[in-house]
mmCIF file of C-alpha atoms and ligand atoms in Angstrom:
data_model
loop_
_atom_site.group_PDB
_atom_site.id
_atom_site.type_symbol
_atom_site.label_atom_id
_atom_site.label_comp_id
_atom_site.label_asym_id
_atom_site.label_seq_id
_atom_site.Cartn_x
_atom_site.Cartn_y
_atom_site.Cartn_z
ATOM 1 C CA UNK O 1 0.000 0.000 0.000
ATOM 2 C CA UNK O 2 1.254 3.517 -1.218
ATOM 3 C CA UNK O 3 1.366 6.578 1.120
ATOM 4 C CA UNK O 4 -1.124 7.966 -0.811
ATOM 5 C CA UNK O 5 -3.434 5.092 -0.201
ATOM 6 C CA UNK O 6 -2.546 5.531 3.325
ATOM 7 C CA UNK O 7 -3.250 9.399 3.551
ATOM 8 C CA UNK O 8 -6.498 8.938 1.649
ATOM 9 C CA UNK O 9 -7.231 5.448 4.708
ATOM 10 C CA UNK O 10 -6.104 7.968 7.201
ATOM 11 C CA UNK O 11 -8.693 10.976 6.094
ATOM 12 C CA UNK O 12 -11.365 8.467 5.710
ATOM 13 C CA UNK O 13 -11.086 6.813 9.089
ATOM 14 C CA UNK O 14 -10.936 10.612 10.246
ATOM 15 C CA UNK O 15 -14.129 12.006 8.501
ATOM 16 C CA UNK O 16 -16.129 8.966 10.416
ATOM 17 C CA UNK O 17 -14.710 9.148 13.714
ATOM 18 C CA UNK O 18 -15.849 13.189 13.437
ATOM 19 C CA UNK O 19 -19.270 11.999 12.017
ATOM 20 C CA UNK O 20 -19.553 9.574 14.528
ATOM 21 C CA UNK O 21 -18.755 12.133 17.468
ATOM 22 C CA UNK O 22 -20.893 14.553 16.332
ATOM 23 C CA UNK O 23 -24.087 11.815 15.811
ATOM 24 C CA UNK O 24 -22.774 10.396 19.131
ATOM 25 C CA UNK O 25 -22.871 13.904 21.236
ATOM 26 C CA UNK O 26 -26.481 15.193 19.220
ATOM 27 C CA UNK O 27 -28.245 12.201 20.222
ATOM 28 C CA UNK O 28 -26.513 12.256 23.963
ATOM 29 C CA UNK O 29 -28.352 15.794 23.750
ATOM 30 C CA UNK O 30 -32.039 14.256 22.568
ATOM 31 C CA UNK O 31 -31.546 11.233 25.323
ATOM 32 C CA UNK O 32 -30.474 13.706 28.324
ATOM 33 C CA UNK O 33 -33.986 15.821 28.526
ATOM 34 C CA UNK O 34 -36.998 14.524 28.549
ATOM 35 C CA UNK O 35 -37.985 17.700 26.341
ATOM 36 C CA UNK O 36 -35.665 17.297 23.790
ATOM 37 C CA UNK O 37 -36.671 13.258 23.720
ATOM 38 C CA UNK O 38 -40.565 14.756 22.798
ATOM 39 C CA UNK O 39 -39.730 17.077 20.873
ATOM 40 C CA UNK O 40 -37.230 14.486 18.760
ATOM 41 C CA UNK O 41 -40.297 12.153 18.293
ATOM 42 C CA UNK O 42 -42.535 15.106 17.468
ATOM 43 C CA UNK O 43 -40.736 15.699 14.421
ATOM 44 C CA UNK O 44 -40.218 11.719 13.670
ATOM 45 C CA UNK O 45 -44.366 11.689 13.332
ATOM 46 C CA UNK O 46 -44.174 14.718 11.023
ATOM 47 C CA UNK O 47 -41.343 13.598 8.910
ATOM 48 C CA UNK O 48 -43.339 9.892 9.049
ATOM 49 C CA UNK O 49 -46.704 11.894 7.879
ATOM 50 C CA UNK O 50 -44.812 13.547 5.156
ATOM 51 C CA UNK O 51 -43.186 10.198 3.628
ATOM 52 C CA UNK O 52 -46.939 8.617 3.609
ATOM 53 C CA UNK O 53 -48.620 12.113 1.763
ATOM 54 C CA UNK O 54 -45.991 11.635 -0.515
ATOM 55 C CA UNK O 55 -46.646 7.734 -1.373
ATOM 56 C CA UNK O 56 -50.123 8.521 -1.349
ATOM 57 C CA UNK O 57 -50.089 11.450 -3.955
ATOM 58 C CA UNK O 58 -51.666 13.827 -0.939
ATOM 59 C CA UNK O 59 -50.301 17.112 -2.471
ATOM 60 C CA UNK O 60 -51.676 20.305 -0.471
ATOM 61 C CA UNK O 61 -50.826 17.528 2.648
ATOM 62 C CA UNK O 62 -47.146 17.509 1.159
ATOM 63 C CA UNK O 63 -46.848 21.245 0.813
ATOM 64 C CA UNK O 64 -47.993 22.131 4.327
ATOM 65 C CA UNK O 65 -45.662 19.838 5.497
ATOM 66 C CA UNK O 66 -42.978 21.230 3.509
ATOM 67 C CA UNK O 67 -43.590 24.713 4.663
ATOM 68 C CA UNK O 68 -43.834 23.628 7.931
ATOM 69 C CA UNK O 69 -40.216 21.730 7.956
ATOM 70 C CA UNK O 70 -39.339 24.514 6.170
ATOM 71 C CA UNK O 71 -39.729 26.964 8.785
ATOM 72 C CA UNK O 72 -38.734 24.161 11.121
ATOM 73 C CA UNK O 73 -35.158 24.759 11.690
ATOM 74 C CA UNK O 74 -35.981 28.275 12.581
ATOM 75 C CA UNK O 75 -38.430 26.510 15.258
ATOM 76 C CA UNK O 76 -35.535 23.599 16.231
ATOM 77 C CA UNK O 77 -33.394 26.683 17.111
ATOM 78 C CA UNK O 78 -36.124 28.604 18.916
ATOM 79 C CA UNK O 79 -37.454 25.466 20.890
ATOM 80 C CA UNK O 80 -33.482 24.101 21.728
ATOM 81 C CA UNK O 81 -32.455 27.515 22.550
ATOM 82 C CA UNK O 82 -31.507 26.561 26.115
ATOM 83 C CA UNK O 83 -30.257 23.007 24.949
ATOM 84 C CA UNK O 84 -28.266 24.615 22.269
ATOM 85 C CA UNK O 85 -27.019 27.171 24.483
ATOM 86 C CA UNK O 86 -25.524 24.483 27.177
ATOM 87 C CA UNK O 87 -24.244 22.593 24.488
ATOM 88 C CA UNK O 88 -21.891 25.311 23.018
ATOM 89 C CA UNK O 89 -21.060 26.500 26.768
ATOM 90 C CA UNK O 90 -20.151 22.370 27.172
ATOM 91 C CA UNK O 91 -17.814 22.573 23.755
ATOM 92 C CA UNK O 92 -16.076 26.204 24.971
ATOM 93 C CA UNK O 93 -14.887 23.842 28.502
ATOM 94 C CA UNK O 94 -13.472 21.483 26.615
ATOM 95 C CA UNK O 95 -12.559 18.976 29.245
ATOM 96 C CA UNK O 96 -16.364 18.581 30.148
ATOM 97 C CA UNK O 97 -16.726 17.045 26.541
ATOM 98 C CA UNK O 98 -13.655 14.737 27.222
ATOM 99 C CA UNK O 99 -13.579 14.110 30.450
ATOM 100 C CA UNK O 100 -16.072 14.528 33.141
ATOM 101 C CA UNK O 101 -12.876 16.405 35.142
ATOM 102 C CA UNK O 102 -13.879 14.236 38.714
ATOM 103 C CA UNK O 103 -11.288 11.475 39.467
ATOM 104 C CA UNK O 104 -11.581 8.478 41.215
ATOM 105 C CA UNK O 105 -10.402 9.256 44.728
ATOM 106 C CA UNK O 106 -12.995 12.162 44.736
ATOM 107 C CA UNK O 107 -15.558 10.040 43.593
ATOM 108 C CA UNK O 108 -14.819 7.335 46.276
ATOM 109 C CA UNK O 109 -14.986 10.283 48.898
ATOM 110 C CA UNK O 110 -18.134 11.480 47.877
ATOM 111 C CA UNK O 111 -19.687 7.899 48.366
ATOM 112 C CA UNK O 112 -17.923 7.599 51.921
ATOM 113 C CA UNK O 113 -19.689 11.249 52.811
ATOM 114 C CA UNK O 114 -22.873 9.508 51.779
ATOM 115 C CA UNK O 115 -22.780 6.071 53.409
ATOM 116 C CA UNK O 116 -22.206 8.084 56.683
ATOM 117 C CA UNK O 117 -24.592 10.615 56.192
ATOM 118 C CA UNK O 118 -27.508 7.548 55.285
ATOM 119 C CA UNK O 119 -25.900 5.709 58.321
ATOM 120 C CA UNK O 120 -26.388 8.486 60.358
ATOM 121 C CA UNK O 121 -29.741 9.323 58.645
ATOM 122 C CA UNK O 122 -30.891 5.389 59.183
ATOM 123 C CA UNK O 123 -30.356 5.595 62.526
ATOM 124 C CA UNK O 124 -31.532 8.861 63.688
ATOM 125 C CA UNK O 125 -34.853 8.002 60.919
ATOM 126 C CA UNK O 126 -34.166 11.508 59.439
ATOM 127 C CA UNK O 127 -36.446 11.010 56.028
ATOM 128 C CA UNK O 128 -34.216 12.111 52.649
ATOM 129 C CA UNK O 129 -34.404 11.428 49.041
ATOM 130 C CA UNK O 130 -30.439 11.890 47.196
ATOM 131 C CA UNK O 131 -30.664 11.269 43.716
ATOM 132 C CA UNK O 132 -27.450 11.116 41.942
ATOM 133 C CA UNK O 133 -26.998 12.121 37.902
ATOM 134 C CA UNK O 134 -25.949 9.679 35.663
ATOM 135 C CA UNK O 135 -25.465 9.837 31.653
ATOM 136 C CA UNK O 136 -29.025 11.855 31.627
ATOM 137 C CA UNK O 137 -29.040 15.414 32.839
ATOM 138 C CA UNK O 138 -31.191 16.204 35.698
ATOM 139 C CA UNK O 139 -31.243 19.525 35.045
ATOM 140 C CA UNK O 140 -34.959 20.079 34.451
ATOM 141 C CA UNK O 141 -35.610 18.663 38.131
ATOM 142 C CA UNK O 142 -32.849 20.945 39.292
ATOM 143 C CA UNK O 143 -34.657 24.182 38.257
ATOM 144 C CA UNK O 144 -37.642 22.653 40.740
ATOM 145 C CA UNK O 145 -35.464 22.781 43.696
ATOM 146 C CA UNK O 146 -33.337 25.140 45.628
ATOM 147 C CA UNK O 147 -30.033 25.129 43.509
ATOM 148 C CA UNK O 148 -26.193 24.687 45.527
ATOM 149 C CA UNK O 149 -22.762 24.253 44.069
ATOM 150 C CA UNK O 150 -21.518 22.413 47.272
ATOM 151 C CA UNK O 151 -19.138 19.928 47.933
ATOM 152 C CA UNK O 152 -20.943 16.563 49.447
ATOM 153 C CA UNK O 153 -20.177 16.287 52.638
ATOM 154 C CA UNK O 154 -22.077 14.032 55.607
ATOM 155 C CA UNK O 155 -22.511 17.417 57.552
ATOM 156 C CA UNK O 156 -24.392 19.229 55.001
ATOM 157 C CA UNK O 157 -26.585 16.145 53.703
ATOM 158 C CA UNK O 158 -27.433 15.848 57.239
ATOM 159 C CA UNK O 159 -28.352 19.344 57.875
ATOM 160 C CA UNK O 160 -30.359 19.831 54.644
ATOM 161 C CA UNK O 161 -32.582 16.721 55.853
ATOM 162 C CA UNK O 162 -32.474 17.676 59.416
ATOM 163 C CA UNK O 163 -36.615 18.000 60.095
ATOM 164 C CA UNK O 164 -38.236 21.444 60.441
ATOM 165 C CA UNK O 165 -35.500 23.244 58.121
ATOM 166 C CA UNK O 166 -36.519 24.975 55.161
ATOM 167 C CA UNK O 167 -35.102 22.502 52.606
ATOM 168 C CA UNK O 168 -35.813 18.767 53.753
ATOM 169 C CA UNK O 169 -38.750 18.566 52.022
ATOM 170 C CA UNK O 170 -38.117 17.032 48.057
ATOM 171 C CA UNK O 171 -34.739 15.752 46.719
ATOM 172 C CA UNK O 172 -30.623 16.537 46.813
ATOM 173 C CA UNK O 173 -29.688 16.063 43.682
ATOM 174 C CA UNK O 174 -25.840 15.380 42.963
ATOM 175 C CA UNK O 175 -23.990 15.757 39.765
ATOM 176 C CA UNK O 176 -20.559 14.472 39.923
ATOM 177 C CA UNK O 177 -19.251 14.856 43.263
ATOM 178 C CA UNK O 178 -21.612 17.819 44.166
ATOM 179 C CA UNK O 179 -24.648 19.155 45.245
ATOM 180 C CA UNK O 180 -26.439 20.806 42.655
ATOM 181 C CA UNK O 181 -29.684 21.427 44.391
ATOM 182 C CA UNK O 182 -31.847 20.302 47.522
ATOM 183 C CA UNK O 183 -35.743 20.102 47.780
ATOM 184 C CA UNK O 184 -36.045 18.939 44.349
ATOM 185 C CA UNK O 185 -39.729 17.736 43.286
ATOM 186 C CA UNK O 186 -39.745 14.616 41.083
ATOM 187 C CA UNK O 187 -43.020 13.285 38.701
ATOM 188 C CA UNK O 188 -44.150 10.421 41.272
ATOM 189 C CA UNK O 189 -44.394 6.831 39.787
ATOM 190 C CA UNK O 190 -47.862 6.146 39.160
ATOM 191 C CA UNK O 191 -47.546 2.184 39.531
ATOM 192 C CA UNK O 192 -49.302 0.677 42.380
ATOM 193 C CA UNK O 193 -46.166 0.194 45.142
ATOM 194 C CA UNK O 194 -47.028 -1.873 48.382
ATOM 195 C CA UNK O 195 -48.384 0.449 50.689
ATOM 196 C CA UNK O 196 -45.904 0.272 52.762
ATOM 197 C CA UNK O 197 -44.436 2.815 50.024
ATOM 198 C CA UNK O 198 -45.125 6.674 50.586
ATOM 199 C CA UNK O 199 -44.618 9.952 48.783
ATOM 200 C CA UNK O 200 -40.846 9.886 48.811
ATOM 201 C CA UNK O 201 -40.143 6.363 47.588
ATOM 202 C CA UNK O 202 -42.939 6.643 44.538
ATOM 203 C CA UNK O 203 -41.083 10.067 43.750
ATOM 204 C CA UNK O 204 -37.657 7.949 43.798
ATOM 205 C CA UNK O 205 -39.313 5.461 41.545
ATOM 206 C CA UNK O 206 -40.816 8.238 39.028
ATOM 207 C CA UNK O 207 -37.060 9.560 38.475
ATOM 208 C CA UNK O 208 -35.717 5.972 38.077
ATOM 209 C CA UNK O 209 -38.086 5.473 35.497
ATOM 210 C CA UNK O 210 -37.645 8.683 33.647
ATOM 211 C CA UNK O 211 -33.799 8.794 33.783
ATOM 212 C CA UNK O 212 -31.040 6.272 34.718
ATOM 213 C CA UNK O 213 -30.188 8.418 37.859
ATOM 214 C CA UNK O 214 -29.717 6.161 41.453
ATOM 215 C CA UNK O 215 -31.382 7.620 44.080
ATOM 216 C CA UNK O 216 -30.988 6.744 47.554
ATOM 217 C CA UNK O 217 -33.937 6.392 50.019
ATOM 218 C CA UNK O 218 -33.817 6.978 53.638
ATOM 219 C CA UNK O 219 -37.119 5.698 55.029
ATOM 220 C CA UNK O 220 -38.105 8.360 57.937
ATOM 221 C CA UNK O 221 -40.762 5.539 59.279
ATOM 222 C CA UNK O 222 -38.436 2.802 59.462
ATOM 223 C CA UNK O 223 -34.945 3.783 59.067
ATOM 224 C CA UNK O 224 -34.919 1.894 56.257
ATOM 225 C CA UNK O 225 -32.048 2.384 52.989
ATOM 226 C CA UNK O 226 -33.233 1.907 49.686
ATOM 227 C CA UNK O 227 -32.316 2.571 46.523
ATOM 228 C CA UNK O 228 -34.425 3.127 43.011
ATOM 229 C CA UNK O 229 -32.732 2.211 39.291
ATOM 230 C CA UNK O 230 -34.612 1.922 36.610
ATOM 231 C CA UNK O 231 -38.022 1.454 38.651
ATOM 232 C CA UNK O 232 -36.904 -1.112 40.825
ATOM 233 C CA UNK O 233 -36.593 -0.167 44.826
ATOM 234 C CA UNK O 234 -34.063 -2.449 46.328
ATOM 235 C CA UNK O 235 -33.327 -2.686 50.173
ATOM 236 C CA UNK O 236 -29.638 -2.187 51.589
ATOM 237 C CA UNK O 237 -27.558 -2.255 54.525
ATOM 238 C CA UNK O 238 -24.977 0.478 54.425
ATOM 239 C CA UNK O 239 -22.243 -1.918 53.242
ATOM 240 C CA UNK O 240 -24.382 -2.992 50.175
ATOM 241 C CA UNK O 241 -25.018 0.558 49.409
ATOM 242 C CA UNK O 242 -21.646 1.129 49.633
ATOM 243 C CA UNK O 243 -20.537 -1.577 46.885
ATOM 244 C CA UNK O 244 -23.313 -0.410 44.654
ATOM 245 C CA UNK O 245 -22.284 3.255 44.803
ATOM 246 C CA UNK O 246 -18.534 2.046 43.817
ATOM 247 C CA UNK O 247 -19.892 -0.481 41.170
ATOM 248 C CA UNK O 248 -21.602 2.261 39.649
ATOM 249 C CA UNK O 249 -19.694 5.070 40.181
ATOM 250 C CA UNK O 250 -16.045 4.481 40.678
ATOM 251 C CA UNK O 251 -14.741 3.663 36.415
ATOM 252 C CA UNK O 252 -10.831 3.510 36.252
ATOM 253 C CA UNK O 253 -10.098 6.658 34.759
ATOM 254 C CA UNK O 254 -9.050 5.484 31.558
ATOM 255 C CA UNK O 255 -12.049 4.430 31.174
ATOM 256 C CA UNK O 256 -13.678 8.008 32.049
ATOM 257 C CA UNK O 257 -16.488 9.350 29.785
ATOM 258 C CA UNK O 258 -15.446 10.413 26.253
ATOM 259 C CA UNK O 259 -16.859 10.703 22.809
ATOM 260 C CA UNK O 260 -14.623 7.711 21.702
ATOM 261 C CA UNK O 261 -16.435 5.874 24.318
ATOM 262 C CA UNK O 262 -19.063 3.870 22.825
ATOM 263 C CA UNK O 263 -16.710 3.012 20.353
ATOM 264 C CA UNK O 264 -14.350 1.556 22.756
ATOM 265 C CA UNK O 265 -17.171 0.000 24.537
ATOM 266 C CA UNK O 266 -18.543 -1.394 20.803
ATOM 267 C CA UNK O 267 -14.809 -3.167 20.420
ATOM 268 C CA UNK O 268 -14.535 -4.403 23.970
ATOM 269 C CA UNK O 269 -17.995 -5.920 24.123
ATOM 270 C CA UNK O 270 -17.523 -7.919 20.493
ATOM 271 C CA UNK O 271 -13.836 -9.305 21.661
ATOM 272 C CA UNK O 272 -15.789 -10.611 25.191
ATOM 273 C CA UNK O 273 -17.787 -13.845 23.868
ATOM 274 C CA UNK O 274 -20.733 -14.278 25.341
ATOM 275 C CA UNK O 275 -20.049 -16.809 28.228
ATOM 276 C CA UNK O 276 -17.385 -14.324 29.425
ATOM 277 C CA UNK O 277 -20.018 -11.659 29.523
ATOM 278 C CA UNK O 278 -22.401 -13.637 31.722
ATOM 279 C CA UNK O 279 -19.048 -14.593 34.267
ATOM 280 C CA UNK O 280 -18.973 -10.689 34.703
ATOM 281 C CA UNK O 281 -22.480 -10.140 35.064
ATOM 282 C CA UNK O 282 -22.843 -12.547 37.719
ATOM 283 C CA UNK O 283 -19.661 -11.698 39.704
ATOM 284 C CA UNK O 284 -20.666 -7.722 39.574
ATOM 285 C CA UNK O 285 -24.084 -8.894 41.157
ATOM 286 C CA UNK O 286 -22.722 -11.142 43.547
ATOM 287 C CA UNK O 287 -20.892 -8.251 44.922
ATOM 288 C CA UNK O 288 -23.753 -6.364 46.037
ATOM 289 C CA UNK O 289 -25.890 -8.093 47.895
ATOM 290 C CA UNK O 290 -29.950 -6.878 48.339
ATOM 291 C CA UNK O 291 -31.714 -7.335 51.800
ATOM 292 C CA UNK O 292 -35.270 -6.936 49.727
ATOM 293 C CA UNK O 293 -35.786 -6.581 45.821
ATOM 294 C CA UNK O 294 -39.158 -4.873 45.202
ATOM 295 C CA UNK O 295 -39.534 -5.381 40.867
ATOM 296 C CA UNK O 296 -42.423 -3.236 40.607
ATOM 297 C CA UNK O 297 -42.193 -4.307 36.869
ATOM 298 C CA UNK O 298 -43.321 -7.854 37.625
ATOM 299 C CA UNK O 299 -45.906 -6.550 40.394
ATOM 300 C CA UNK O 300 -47.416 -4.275 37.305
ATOM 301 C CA UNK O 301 -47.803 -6.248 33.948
ATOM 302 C CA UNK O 302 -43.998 -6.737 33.153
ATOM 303 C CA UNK O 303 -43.877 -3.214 31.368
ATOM 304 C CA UNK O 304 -40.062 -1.971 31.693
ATOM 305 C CA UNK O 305 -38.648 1.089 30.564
ATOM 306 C CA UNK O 306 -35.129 0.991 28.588
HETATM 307 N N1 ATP D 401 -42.703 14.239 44.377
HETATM 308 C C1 ATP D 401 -41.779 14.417 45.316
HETATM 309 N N2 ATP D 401 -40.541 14.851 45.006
HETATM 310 C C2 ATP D 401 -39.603 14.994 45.954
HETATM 311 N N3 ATP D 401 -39.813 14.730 47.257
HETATM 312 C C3 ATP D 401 -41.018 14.291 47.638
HETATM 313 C C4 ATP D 401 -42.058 14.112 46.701
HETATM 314 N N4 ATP D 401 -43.150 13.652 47.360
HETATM 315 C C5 ATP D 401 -42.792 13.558 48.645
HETATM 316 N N5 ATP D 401 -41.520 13.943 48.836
HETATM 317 C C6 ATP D 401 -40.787 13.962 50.104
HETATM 318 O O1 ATP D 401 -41.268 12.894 50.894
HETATM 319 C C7 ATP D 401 -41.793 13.370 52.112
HETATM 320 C C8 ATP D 401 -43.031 12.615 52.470
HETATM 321 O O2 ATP D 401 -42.720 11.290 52.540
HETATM 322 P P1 ATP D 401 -43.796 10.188 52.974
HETATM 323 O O3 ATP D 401 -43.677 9.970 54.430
HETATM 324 O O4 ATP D 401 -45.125 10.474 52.400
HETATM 325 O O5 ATP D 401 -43.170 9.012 52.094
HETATM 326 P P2 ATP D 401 -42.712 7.568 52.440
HETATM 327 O O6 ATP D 401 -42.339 6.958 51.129
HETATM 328 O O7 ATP D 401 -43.740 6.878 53.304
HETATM 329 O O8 ATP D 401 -41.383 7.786 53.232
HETATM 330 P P3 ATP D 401 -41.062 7.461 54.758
HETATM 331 O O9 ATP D 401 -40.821 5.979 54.806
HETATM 332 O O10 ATP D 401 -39.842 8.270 54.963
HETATM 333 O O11 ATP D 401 -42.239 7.902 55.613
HETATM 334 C C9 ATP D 401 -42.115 14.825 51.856
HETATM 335 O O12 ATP D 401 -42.025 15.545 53.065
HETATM 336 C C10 ATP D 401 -41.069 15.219 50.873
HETATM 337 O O13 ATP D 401 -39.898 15.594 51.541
#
């Protein structure tokens, strides 16, 4: 192979890597808000509409669809203004796009700050709700609640939930290693939980559903820790919480968020065969280790989100 043929391999790998990043980060943008996600399929019906008028010979159909699409990136950019907005403010701090900038020792301090403050919290049965961001921005919940730029620290989780102050009522929400907000309100689930289940854990199970945040439950009745992913409320002891939080949470940093990731992830996954896989799987569950699993998918008709 000629350096030529190399140079014109080298742009071509390069021109779909870029593609690839940029599809990669605009969809990332769609999944993270539960606006942008409506709004996404919103324009999927019209587009859908449009491709039946035109098999079907509707013509004034057609044309109204065609003005309204287009006038419709002038309404994409008036309707994603704030999207758009936090998306260039992302790209101008680079690092944010790269590399979520929190390492792993602050990470594994910010889940020792927790365990005590739910320790503490369990014993005491001091009610809270913590809900910590994952790959889906919280940030429409965040605007509901009180915001903070804080640190997490046991002190302050405890004080926020300590009963009678101003903000332990709703949620603490945490994105990377801090507090963004407290008293956050979430959409409650609307499944039937046992009724042993009050306001805060069916607003811990609307989030999970919605999002694939973890929240943490501390039961103000019983003392009780639980935590809601993905609409299922599991029981823990501190310890278990404590694996689950570093499962989840703790990634070697090389392995740190960045746009190349689902392609690494893509590679990784095909060399593991299957059988491999499942080993994993079933070591990574092993390690945490439920009190009480509460599927509320299986209690409701099987219907599971994502
Ligand atoms: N939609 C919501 N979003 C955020 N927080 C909520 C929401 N609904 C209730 N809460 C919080 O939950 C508290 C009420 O909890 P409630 O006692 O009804 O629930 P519970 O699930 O039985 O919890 P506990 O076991 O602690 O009693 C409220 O004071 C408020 O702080």
């Amino acid at each position: 192979m000629s350096m030529q043929d190399l140079a014109v391999l080298g742009k071509l790998l390069l021109d779909i890597l870029v593609v690839w990043a940029l599809i990669y980060s605009g969809l990332r943008i769609i999944r993270n808000n539960s606006r942008t996600i409506q709004i996404f399929k919103g324009i999927l019906v019209i587009l859908l509409i449009k491709i039946v008028a035109v098999f079907l010979g509707l013509k004034a159909l057609s044309a109204l669809i065609d003005t309204f699409l287009n006038w419709g990136v002038v309404a994409v950019l008036i309707l994603f203004q704030p999207e758009i907005r936090s998306m260039l403010e992302k790209v101008g701090k680079t690092t944010t796009i790269f590399n979520n900038n929190v390492t792993e020792g602050e990470y594994v301090h910010m889940i020792n700050q927790l365990i005590e403050a739910c320790t503490a919290m369990s014993k005491t049965k001091t009610g809270a709700l913590i809900t910590i961001q994952q790959s889906q921005s919280l940030e429409d919940y965040i605007e509901t609640g009180i915001k903070m730029d804080s640190e997490v620290s046991s002190e302050l989780i405890k004080t926020i939930f300590q009963y009678g102050t101003p903000m332990h009522d709703g949620a603490v929400i945490i994105q990377g290693v801090k507090i963004a907000c407290a008293a956050a309100y979430f959409p409650p689930t609307t499944k039937d939980l046992p009724s042993k289940y009050g306001a805060r854990h069916r607003a811990a199970v609307g989030i999970s559903e919605i999002t694939d945040s973890i929240t943490i439950i501390v039961s103000e009745e019983t003392g009780n820790i639980s935590v809601a992913i993905r609409g299922q409320l599991t029981q823990y002891k501190p310890e278990g919480l404590q694996r689950l939080l570093m499962n989840k949470l703790v990634i070697p940093e090389a392995e740190s968020s960045n746009l190349l990731d689902p392609m690494i992830r893509s590679a990784r996954n095909f060399a593991l065969n299957r059988s491999k896989r499942q080993e994993i799987t079933r070591k990574e569950d092993e390690r945490v280790k439920a009190m009480e699993i509460v599927d509320l998918y299986s209690q409701n008709g099987g219907r599971r989100n994502g």
